[in-house]
Amino acid sequence: MSQNDNFDYCKCPRCAASDARYGGPAGTLLAFVNAVAAEFPDKTISTLAYQYTRKAPEGIRPADNVSICLCSIECNRGLPIAEGCTDFARDVDEWSQLTHNLMIWDYVVQFRSYISPFPNWPTLQPNLQLFQNHGVRMLFEQGSGHDRSEFSDRRAYLLAKLMWDPQADADSILLDFDKGYYGPAQPFVKAYIDELMQNLAASDRWLGIYGTPQEEANSFLTAEQISEYMTLLDSARTVAKDTPFEDHVFEATLPVQYAFLEQVKIRDETFVPVFDEEKGMKYRNPMAEGLLPLFVEGLKRTDHLHLHERGYDADQYAADYRRFLDEGRVWHVFLKGATFEGIPVVSLDLAQPPSPKYAAGDPSILIDGKRGDTDYHYNWLGFEGTDFEATLRLSEDWPSIELPAVRTVSVQFLQDQQSWVFFPEKVVIEISEDGDMFRTVHEEPIDIVPDGEKAVRRVEATFDPTRVRAIRVRGVNQGVCPEWHSCVGNPCWIFVDEVVVGEEF
């Protein structure tokens, strides 16, 4: 009998007073659960201590037949809880003083990228020992369930052994597993895992359960490190070839392949320019185009049904990735090399500041040539509860007769309603020939309807070629989540990317 899986708890005066009385929402929830438990004294009533109810209450204790399930969803997975998540360690201690019916709901894989490298190995045993030392009686280590994930067999084997005996020798357990699972390739697979852990530790990076390879591009998944990992794993495949261990070793290479493919979306190094007669200049990526089918075949061969917890399968990934490759990088003719006597002459101004949470709030993400896909954590600029308005302007130093003859302007927006990300209610595109007076060349209303699917919507204006000094794009935020949304009344997000200006060919 628990709260919903969001932060939209009641804040009415009566509930707020109760929260204040008990030191937080956990006490208000517990008072209700205790009352239910009193009606069923022969049953155990379980409730979550999760996110906003995670902190133990004051002035109230769980009834004897109430079980508290304390969840560690926010913790840093790169360090043991006692070091990297001291507030949760405090919660374990405080709840353990209130009840002997304490269960821990822990998380041990990366849920947004099941297949991504996730070096949380040094944390698994210390965390179990912490729980044991506080009298925890029940434990749920949530992995990928019936789906396979990065080293899922190895991780499950270690956890099973340690849950029987948290004081067992973890290194001996893993050596036993690796020799039996990887055979002669064991030294190379272990060297790869060790290097992952060492690089993470050296980076001092906070490791979360909803990360992606893009977020680790400057920590333990740099381009150079990925190359080193693949060298080790190539050696592992060589010694395992034509042995019973060949498929197990091959599966160990998939996370590094995935990291490379995903980082193609944010890196420029492997793209080459090509000219398309219909679309003009583009960038293509032959390395990714060659690796994609091999990676997808590898997922199927090793029974990786889904890439994340929402059921994203190999065929869907392939289709989305091919769409990304077909589009290529954006060739910004209006921007690339736009200088006058060596001085940049294109300015980008925003009417409202973006959130610093995404792309560090850097407006240049709108014109960096990298289109965003359905993950708002990279290649998107976010605006919380406010409209989006951007103006691209060539300086007055640019001679009027040499202004580009523009014929298209496009911009794209993201929808991820579960995360409060909505399309704008309306998109307006304007152009100005003198930089002062603007005229509308496209206005597009968008109906905001319930839709559980993530989606990208591109809005484009096409007009007769016009010499343009400035371009303005606006997206009107609907303000707050609508009544049919689970978090009605909370501010909506607009996520926007790539304002693309197309010249006449």
Coordinates of C-alpha atoms in Angstrom, one line a residue:
M1 CA 0.0 0.0 0.0
S2 CA 2.2 2.8 -1.3
Q3 CA 2.6 6.1 -3.0
N4 CA 2.5 6.6 -6.7
D5 CA 5.8 6.6 -8.7
N6 CA 6.0 10.3 -9.1
F7 CA 6.5 13.5 -7.0
D8 CA 2.9 14.7 -7.2
Y9 CA 1.9 14.1 -3.5
C10 CA -0.8 16.1 -1.8
K11 CA 0.3 19.5 -0.5
C12 CA -3.1 20.7 0.7
P13 CA -3.1 22.6 4.1
R14 CA -4.1 19.5 6.0
C15 CA -1.5 17.2 4.5
A16 CA 1.2 20.0 4.7
A17 CA 0.4 20.4 8.4
S18 CA 0.8 16.6 8.9
D19 CA 4.0 16.6 7.0
A20 CA 5.4 19.3 9.2
R21 CA 4.3 17.4 12.3
Y22 CA 6.1 14.2 11.3
G23 CA 9.1 15.9 9.7
G24 CA 8.1 15.0 6.1
P25 CA 5.6 13.2 3.9
A26 CA 6.8 9.8 5.1
G27 CA 5.0 10.3 8.4
T28 CA 1.7 11.3 6.8
L29 CA 1.8 8.2 4.6
L30 CA 2.8 6.0 7.5
A31 CA -0.1 7.2 9.7
F32 CA -2.4 6.1 6.9
V33 CA -0.7 2.7 6.4
N34 CA -0.7 2.1 10.2
A35 CA -4.4 2.7 10.3
V36 CA -4.9 0.1 7.5
A37 CA -2.6 -2.3 9.3
A38 CA -4.7 -2.0 12.4
E39 CA -7.7 -3.3 10.4
F40 CA -5.8 -6.4 9.3
P41 CA -3.7 -7.4 12.3
D42 CA -3.0 -10.9 10.8
K43 CA -1.5 -9.4 7.6
T44 CA 1.7 -7.7 6.9
I45 CA 1.1 -4.4 5.1
S46 CA 4.1 -3.2 3.0
T47 CA 4.8 0.4 1.9
L48 CA 7.6 2.2 0.2
A49 CA 10.1 4.7 1.6
Y50 CA 10.8 6.1 -1.8
Q51 CA 12.0 9.4 -3.1
Y52 CA 9.9 12.0 -1.2
T53 CA 9.1 9.5 1.6
R54 CA 12.6 8.1 1.8
K55 CA 13.6 10.1 4.9
A56 CA 12.4 8.4 8.2
P57 CA 9.7 10.3 10.0
E58 CA 9.7 11.8 13.4
G59 CA 7.2 11.1 16.2
I60 CA 5.7 8.0 14.6
R61 CA 6.8 4.3 14.1
P62 CA 5.6 1.6 11.7
A63 CA 3.1 -0.8 13.3
D64 CA 4.4 -4.2 14.1
N65 CA 2.7 -5.6 11.0
V66 CA 4.0 -2.9 8.6
S67 CA 7.0 -3.6 6.4
I68 CA 9.0 -0.7 5.1
C69 CA 10.6 -1.1 1.7
L70 CA 13.4 1.5 1.5
C71 CA 14.5 2.4 -2.1
S72 CA 18.0 3.5 -3.1
I73 CA 17.1 4.9 -6.6
E74 CA 19.0 8.2 -6.3
C75 CA 22.4 6.7 -5.2
N76 CA 25.8 7.0 -6.9
R77 CA 26.6 3.5 -8.3
G78 CA 30.3 4.3 -8.6
L79 CA 30.9 4.2 -4.9
P80 CA 29.6 2.2 -2.0
I81 CA 26.5 3.8 -0.4
A82 CA 28.5 4.6 2.8
E83 CA 30.9 6.7 0.7
G84 CA 28.9 8.0 -2.2
C85 CA 25.3 8.2 -0.9
T86 CA 25.7 9.2 2.8
D87 CA 22.1 10.5 3.0
F88 CA 20.8 7.1 2.1
A89 CA 23.1 5.4 4.6
R90 CA 21.6 7.8 7.1
D91 CA 18.1 6.7 6.1
V92 CA 19.0 3.0 6.4
D93 CA 20.2 3.7 10.0
E94 CA 17.2 5.8 11.0
W95 CA 14.6 3.4 9.6
S96 CA 16.4 0.4 11.2
Q97 CA 15.9 2.1 14.5
L98 CA 12.2 2.4 14.0
T99 CA 11.4 -1.1 12.7
H100 CA 12.7 -4.6 12.4
N101 CA 10.6 -5.1 9.3
L102 CA 12.9 -3.3 6.9
M103 CA 13.4 -4.3 3.3
I104 CA 15.8 -2.7 0.8
W105 CA 15.0 -2.2 -2.8
D106 CA 18.3 -1.8 -4.5
Y107 CA 19.2 -1.3 -8.2
V108 CA 22.2 -2.9 -9.9
V109 CA 21.9 -2.3 -13.7
Q110 CA 21.6 0.8 -15.9
F111 CA 17.9 0.8 -16.8
R112 CA 18.0 3.3 -19.7
S113 CA 20.9 1.4 -21.3
Y114 CA 20.8 -2.3 -20.3
I115 CA 23.7 -3.1 -22.6
S116 CA 25.9 -0.1 -21.7
P117 CA 29.1 -0.5 -19.8
F118 CA 28.2 -0.1 -16.1
P119 CA 31.2 -0.7 -13.8
N120 CA 29.4 -0.8 -10.4
W121 CA 31.3 -4.0 -9.3
P122 CA 33.2 -2.5 -6.3
T123 CA 29.9 -1.3 -4.7
L124 CA 27.9 -4.6 -4.6
Q125 CA 29.5 -6.3 -1.6
P126 CA 29.9 -3.2 0.6
N127 CA 26.3 -2.3 0.1
L128 CA 25.1 -5.7 1.1
Q129 CA 27.3 -5.6 4.2
L130 CA 25.8 -2.2 5.1
F131 CA 22.3 -3.6 4.9
Q132 CA 23.3 -6.7 6.9
N133 CA 24.9 -4.6 9.6
H134 CA 21.6 -2.6 10.1
G135 CA 19.5 -5.7 10.5
V136 CA 17.8 -5.6 7.1
R137 CA 15.8 -8.8 6.8
M138 CA 14.7 -8.7 3.2
L139 CA 16.4 -7.5 0.0
F140 CA 15.4 -7.0 -3.6
E141 CA 18.3 -6.4 -6.0
Q142 CA 16.6 -5.2 -9.1
G143 CA 18.4 -6.0 -12.3
S144 CA 17.0 -6.5 -15.8
G145 CA 14.6 -9.3 -15.0
H146 CA 13.9 -11.6 -17.9
D147 CA 16.0 -9.4 -20.2
R148 CA 19.7 -9.8 -20.5
S149 CA 21.9 -6.8 -19.7
E150 CA 25.7 -6.0 -19.5
F151 CA 27.3 -9.0 -17.8
S152 CA 23.9 -10.1 -16.4
D153 CA 25.0 -13.7 -15.7
R154 CA 28.2 -12.6 -14.0
R155 CA 26.4 -10.0 -11.9
A156 CA 23.6 -12.3 -10.9
Y157 CA 26.0 -15.0 -9.9
L158 CA 28.0 -12.7 -7.7
L159 CA 24.9 -11.2 -6.1
A160 CA 23.3 -14.6 -5.4
K161 CA 26.5 -15.8 -3.6
L162 CA 26.8 -12.6 -1.6
M163 CA 23.2 -12.5 -0.6
W164 CA 23.7 -15.9 1.0
D165 CA 26.9 -14.7 2.7
P166 CA 27.8 -11.0 2.4
Q167 CA 31.2 -11.7 4.0
A168 CA 32.3 -14.2 1.3
D169 CA 35.4 -13.5 -0.8
A170 CA 34.0 -11.7 -3.9
D171 CA 37.2 -11.9 -5.9
S172 CA 37.2 -15.7 -5.5
I173 CA 33.6 -15.9 -6.5
L174 CA 34.2 -13.9 -9.7
L175 CA 37.4 -15.8 -10.5
D176 CA 35.4 -19.1 -10.3
F177 CA 32.7 -17.7 -12.5
D178 CA 35.0 -16.2 -15.1
K179 CA 37.1 -19.3 -15.6
G180 CA 34.0 -21.4 -16.1
Y181 CA 32.2 -18.8 -18.3
Y182 CA 35.0 -17.3 -20.4
G183 CA 37.6 -20.1 -20.4
P184 CA 41.0 -19.1 -21.8
A185 CA 39.7 -15.6 -22.4
Q186 CA 39.2 -14.9 -18.7
P187 CA 42.4 -12.8 -18.2
F188 CA 41.4 -10.5 -21.1
V189 CA 37.8 -10.1 -20.0
K190 CA 38.9 -9.3 -16.4
A191 CA 41.5 -6.8 -17.6
Y192 CA 38.7 -5.0 -19.6
I193 CA 36.4 -4.9 -16.5
D194 CA 39.3 -3.8 -14.3
E195 CA 40.2 -1.0 -16.7
L196 CA 36.6 0.2 -16.8
M197 CA 36.5 0.4 -13.0
Q198 CA 39.9 2.2 -12.8
N199 CA 38.9 4.7 -15.4
L200 CA 35.6 5.4 -13.6
A201 CA 37.4 5.9 -10.3
A202 CA 40.0 8.2 -11.9
S203 CA 37.3 10.4 -13.4
D204 CA 35.5 10.8 -10.0
R205 CA 32.3 10.6 -12.1
W206 CA 28.8 10.2 -10.4
L207 CA 27.4 7.0 -11.9
G208 CA 23.6 6.7 -12.1
I209 CA 21.2 4.0 -13.1
Y210 CA 19.7 6.1 -15.9
G211 CA 22.9 7.1 -17.6
T212 CA 23.9 6.7 -21.3
P213 CA 27.3 6.3 -23.0
Q214 CA 27.0 9.9 -24.2
E215 CA 27.1 11.1 -20.6
E216 CA 30.3 9.2 -20.0
A217 CA 32.2 10.5 -23.1
N218 CA 34.6 12.4 -20.8
S219 CA 34.8 9.9 -17.9
F220 CA 35.3 6.2 -18.5
L221 CA 34.1 6.0 -22.1
T222 CA 36.3 8.4 -23.9
A223 CA 37.1 7.6 -27.6
E224 CA 40.6 6.5 -26.6
Q225 CA 39.4 4.3 -23.8
I226 CA 36.8 2.6 -26.0
S227 CA 39.6 1.8 -28.5
E228 CA 41.6 0.3 -25.6
Y229 CA 38.7 -1.8 -24.4
M230 CA 38.1 -3.2 -27.9
T231 CA 41.7 -4.2 -28.2
L232 CA 41.5 -6.2 -25.0
L233 CA 38.2 -7.8 -26.1
D234 CA 39.6 -8.6 -29.5
S235 CA 42.3 -10.6 -27.8
A236 CA 39.7 -12.3 -25.7
R237 CA 37.8 -13.3 -28.9
T238 CA 40.9 -14.6 -30.5
V239 CA 41.7 -17.0 -27.7
A240 CA 38.1 -18.1 -27.4
K241 CA 37.5 -18.7 -31.1
D242 CA 36.2 -22.2 -31.9
T243 CA 35.8 -23.0 -28.2
P244 CA 32.6 -23.5 -26.2
F245 CA 33.2 -20.0 -24.7
E246 CA 33.1 -18.1 -28.0
D247 CA 29.6 -16.8 -27.7
H248 CA 30.1 -15.7 -24.1
V249 CA 33.1 -13.7 -25.0
F250 CA 31.4 -12.2 -28.1
E251 CA 28.6 -11.0 -25.8
A252 CA 31.1 -9.2 -23.6
T253 CA 32.0 -7.0 -26.6
L254 CA 28.5 -5.7 -27.2
P255 CA 28.5 -3.0 -24.6
V256 CA 31.6 -1.4 -26.1
Q257 CA 30.1 -1.6 -29.6
Y258 CA 27.0 0.1 -28.2
A259 CA 29.0 2.8 -26.5
F260 CA 30.8 3.5 -29.8
L261 CA 27.5 3.7 -31.8
E262 CA 25.8 5.9 -29.2
Q263 CA 28.7 8.3 -29.0
V264 CA 28.6 8.8 -32.8
K265 CA 25.5 10.9 -32.1
I266 CA 27.7 13.4 -30.2
R267 CA 31.1 13.2 -31.9
D268 CA 32.3 14.6 -35.1
E269 CA 35.5 12.7 -35.7
T270 CA 34.2 9.9 -37.8
F271 CA 31.9 11.9 -40.1
V272 CA 32.8 12.7 -43.7
P273 CA 31.1 15.3 -45.9
V274 CA 29.2 14.2 -49.0
F275 CA 27.0 16.1 -51.4
D276 CA 23.4 14.9 -52.0
E277 CA 21.7 16.4 -55.1
E278 CA 18.4 16.6 -53.3
K279 CA 19.5 17.6 -49.8
G280 CA 22.7 19.4 -50.5
M281 CA 25.8 18.9 -48.4
K282 CA 25.6 16.3 -45.6
Y283 CA 27.9 14.3 -43.3
R284 CA 27.9 10.5 -43.3
N285 CA 29.5 8.0 -41.0
P286 CA 30.8 4.9 -42.7
M287 CA 32.2 3.3 -39.5
A288 CA 28.8 3.4 -37.8
E289 CA 27.0 2.3 -40.9
G290 CA 29.2 -0.8 -41.0
L291 CA 29.0 -1.6 -37.3
L292 CA 25.3 -1.2 -36.9
P293 CA 24.2 -4.5 -38.6
L294 CA 26.9 -6.4 -36.8
F295 CA 25.8 -5.0 -33.4
V296 CA 22.1 -5.7 -34.1
E297 CA 22.8 -9.3 -35.2
G298 CA 24.9 -9.7 -32.1
L299 CA 22.0 -8.7 -29.9
K300 CA 19.8 -11.2 -31.5
R301 CA 22.4 -14.0 -31.4
T302 CA 22.9 -13.6 -27.7
D303 CA 19.2 -13.2 -26.8
H304 CA 19.2 -9.5 -25.8
L305 CA 15.5 -8.9 -26.2
H306 CA 15.4 -5.3 -25.1
L307 CA 17.9 -2.4 -24.7
H308 CA 16.1 -0.7 -21.8
E309 CA 13.3 -1.2 -19.3
R310 CA 10.6 0.1 -21.6
G311 CA 11.0 -2.7 -24.1
Y312 CA 13.1 -1.2 -26.9
D313 CA 14.2 -4.1 -29.1
A314 CA 17.0 -4.6 -31.6
D315 CA 14.9 -4.0 -34.7
Q316 CA 13.5 -0.8 -33.2
Y317 CA 17.0 0.4 -32.4
A318 CA 18.2 -0.5 -35.9
A319 CA 15.4 1.4 -37.5
D320 CA 15.9 4.5 -35.4
Y321 CA 19.7 4.4 -35.8
R322 CA 19.4 4.1 -39.6
R323 CA 17.1 7.1 -39.7
F324 CA 19.7 9.0 -37.8
L325 CA 22.4 7.9 -40.2
D326 CA 20.3 8.7 -43.2
E327 CA 19.9 12.2 -42.1
G328 CA 23.6 12.6 -41.3
R329 CA 25.0 15.7 -39.6
V330 CA 23.4 19.0 -40.5
W331 CA 25.5 21.1 -42.8
H332 CA 24.9 24.7 -41.7
V333 CA 25.6 26.6 -44.8
F334 CA 24.3 29.8 -43.1
L335 CA 26.7 29.4 -40.3
K336 CA 29.8 27.4 -41.2
G337 CA 32.7 29.7 -41.9
A338 CA 30.5 32.8 -41.6
T339 CA 33.2 35.3 -40.9
F340 CA 34.0 38.8 -42.2
E341 CA 37.7 39.6 -42.2
G342 CA 38.2 36.8 -39.8
I343 CA 35.6 37.9 -37.3
P344 CA 32.5 35.7 -36.7
V345 CA 29.4 37.5 -37.8
V346 CA 26.5 35.2 -36.8
S347 CA 24.9 35.8 -33.4
L348 CA 22.4 33.6 -31.6
D349 CA 20.2 35.2 -29.0
L350 CA 17.6 33.6 -26.7
A351 CA 14.7 35.6 -25.3
Q352 CA 14.5 33.2 -22.3
P353 CA 17.4 31.4 -20.6
P354 CA 17.4 27.6 -21.1
S355 CA 17.7 25.2 -18.2
P356 CA 21.4 24.6 -17.2
K357 CA 20.5 21.0 -16.5
Y358 CA 20.7 20.0 -20.1
A359 CA 23.6 20.7 -22.5
A360 CA 24.8 23.0 -19.7
G361 CA 22.3 25.5 -21.0
D362 CA 24.6 26.3 -24.0
P363 CA 22.6 27.9 -26.8
S364 CA 25.1 26.7 -29.4
I365 CA 23.5 23.3 -29.1
L366 CA 20.9 24.7 -31.5
I367 CA 23.4 25.1 -34.3
D368 CA 26.1 22.4 -33.6
G369 CA 25.0 20.1 -36.5
K370 CA 24.0 17.3 -34.2
R371 CA 20.3 16.5 -34.3
G372 CA 18.7 15.2 -31.1
D373 CA 16.8 11.9 -31.0
T374 CA 14.2 10.8 -28.4
D375 CA 16.6 11.2 -25.4
Y376 CA 16.4 14.7 -24.0
H377 CA 19.6 14.3 -22.0
Y378 CA 21.9 15.2 -24.9
N379 CA 21.7 17.3 -28.1
W380 CA 18.6 19.2 -26.8
L381 CA 18.1 22.6 -25.1
G382 CA 15.4 22.6 -22.4
F383 CA 13.0 25.3 -21.3
E384 CA 10.9 24.6 -18.1
G385 CA 7.6 26.4 -18.0
T386 CA 8.7 29.1 -20.5
D387 CA 8.5 29.8 -24.2
F388 CA 11.4 29.2 -26.5
E389 CA 12.5 32.1 -28.8
A390 CA 15.8 32.2 -30.7
T391 CA 17.1 34.7 -33.1
L392 CA 20.0 34.1 -35.6
R393 CA 21.4 37.3 -36.9
L394 CA 24.2 38.2 -39.4
S395 CA 26.0 41.3 -38.3
E396 CA 25.7 44.7 -40.0
D397 CA 29.3 44.1 -41.3
W398 CA 27.9 41.5 -43.7
P399 CA 27.2 43.3 -47.0
S400 CA 23.5 43.2 -48.0
I401 CA 24.2 42.1 -51.5
E402 CA 26.1 39.0 -50.2
L403 CA 23.5 37.9 -47.7
P404 CA 22.6 34.2 -48.2
A405 CA 19.5 33.5 -50.3
V406 CA 17.6 31.4 -47.8
R407 CA 14.7 29.2 -48.9
T408 CA 14.0 27.0 -45.9
V409 CA 14.1 27.2 -42.1
S410 CA 13.4 24.2 -39.8
V411 CA 13.5 23.4 -36.2
Q412 CA 12.5 20.3 -34.2
F413 CA 10.9 19.6 -30.9
L414 CA 10.7 16.6 -28.6
Q415 CA 7.7 14.9 -26.9
D416 CA 8.2 12.7 -23.8
Q417 CA 5.0 13.2 -21.8
Q418 CA 6.0 10.8 -19.1
S419 CA 8.9 13.2 -18.3
W420 CA 6.7 16.3 -18.6
V421 CA 8.1 17.1 -22.1
F422 CA 5.5 18.4 -24.5
F423 CA 5.5 19.8 -28.0
P424 CA 4.8 23.5 -28.0
E425 CA 1.3 24.6 -28.6
K426 CA 2.4 26.7 -31.6
V427 CA 5.6 27.2 -33.6
V428 CA 6.3 30.5 -35.5
I429 CA 9.1 31.0 -37.9
E430 CA 10.0 34.6 -39.0
I431 CA 12.6 36.1 -41.3
S432 CA 14.0 39.6 -41.7
E433 CA 15.8 41.0 -44.7
D434 CA 17.2 44.1 -42.8
G435 CA 17.6 42.5 -39.3
D436 CA 14.9 44.8 -37.8
M437 CA 11.5 44.1 -39.4
F438 CA 10.4 40.5 -39.3
R439 CA 7.7 38.8 -41.2
T440 CA 6.1 35.4 -40.5
V441 CA 6.8 32.7 -43.1
H442 CA 5.3 29.8 -41.2
E443 CA 2.9 29.3 -38.2
E444 CA 2.0 25.8 -37.1
P445 CA -0.4 25.0 -34.2
I446 CA 0.1 21.6 -32.5
D447 CA -2.6 19.8 -30.7
I448 CA -1.5 18.5 -27.3
V449 CA -3.2 15.2 -26.8
P450 CA -2.4 12.2 -24.5
D451 CA 0.4 10.2 -26.2
G452 CA 2.6 7.7 -24.4
E453 CA 5.1 7.5 -27.2
K454 CA 8.3 9.6 -27.4
A455 CA 8.4 11.5 -30.6
V456 CA 10.4 14.2 -32.5
R457 CA 8.5 16.7 -34.6
R458 CA 10.2 18.9 -37.2
V459 CA 8.6 22.1 -38.3
E460 CA 9.8 23.6 -41.6
A461 CA 9.1 26.8 -43.5
T462 CA 9.6 26.8 -47.2
F463 CA 9.5 30.0 -49.2
D464 CA 10.9 31.8 -52.3
P465 CA 14.6 32.3 -52.0
T466 CA 15.1 35.5 -50.0
R467 CA 18.3 37.3 -48.9
V468 CA 18.0 37.2 -45.1
R469 CA 19.9 38.9 -42.3
A470 CA 18.0 37.5 -39.4
I471 CA 15.8 34.5 -38.5
R472 CA 13.5 34.1 -35.5
V473 CA 11.9 30.9 -34.3
R474 CA 9.4 30.7 -31.5
G475 CA 7.8 27.7 -29.6
V476 CA 4.9 28.6 -27.3
N477 CA 4.9 26.5 -24.1
Q478 CA 1.5 25.3 -22.9
G479 CA 2.6 26.2 -19.4
V480 CA 1.6 23.4 -17.1
C481 CA 0.8 19.7 -17.5
P482 CA -2.9 19.3 -18.6
E483 CA -5.7 17.8 -16.5
W484 CA -5.3 14.3 -18.1
H485 CA -1.7 14.1 -17.1
S486 CA -0.6 12.4 -13.9
C487 CA 1.3 15.5 -12.8
V488 CA -1.4 18.0 -13.7
G489 CA -0.4 21.6 -12.8
N490 CA 3.4 21.1 -12.8
P491 CA 5.4 23.1 -15.4
C492 CA 5.8 21.7 -18.9
W493 CA 9.2 21.4 -20.6
I494 CA 10.0 22.3 -24.2
F495 CA 13.0 20.7 -25.7
V496 CA 14.3 22.1 -28.9
D497 CA 17.2 21.4 -31.3
E498 CA 18.8 22.4 -34.5
V499 CA 17.6 25.6 -36.1
V500 CA 18.6 24.8 -39.7
V501 CA 18.7 27.4 -42.4
G502 CA 18.8 26.2 -46.0
E503 CA 20.1 28.2 -48.9
E504 CA 19.1 28.0 -52.5
F505 CA 21.3 25.5 -54.4

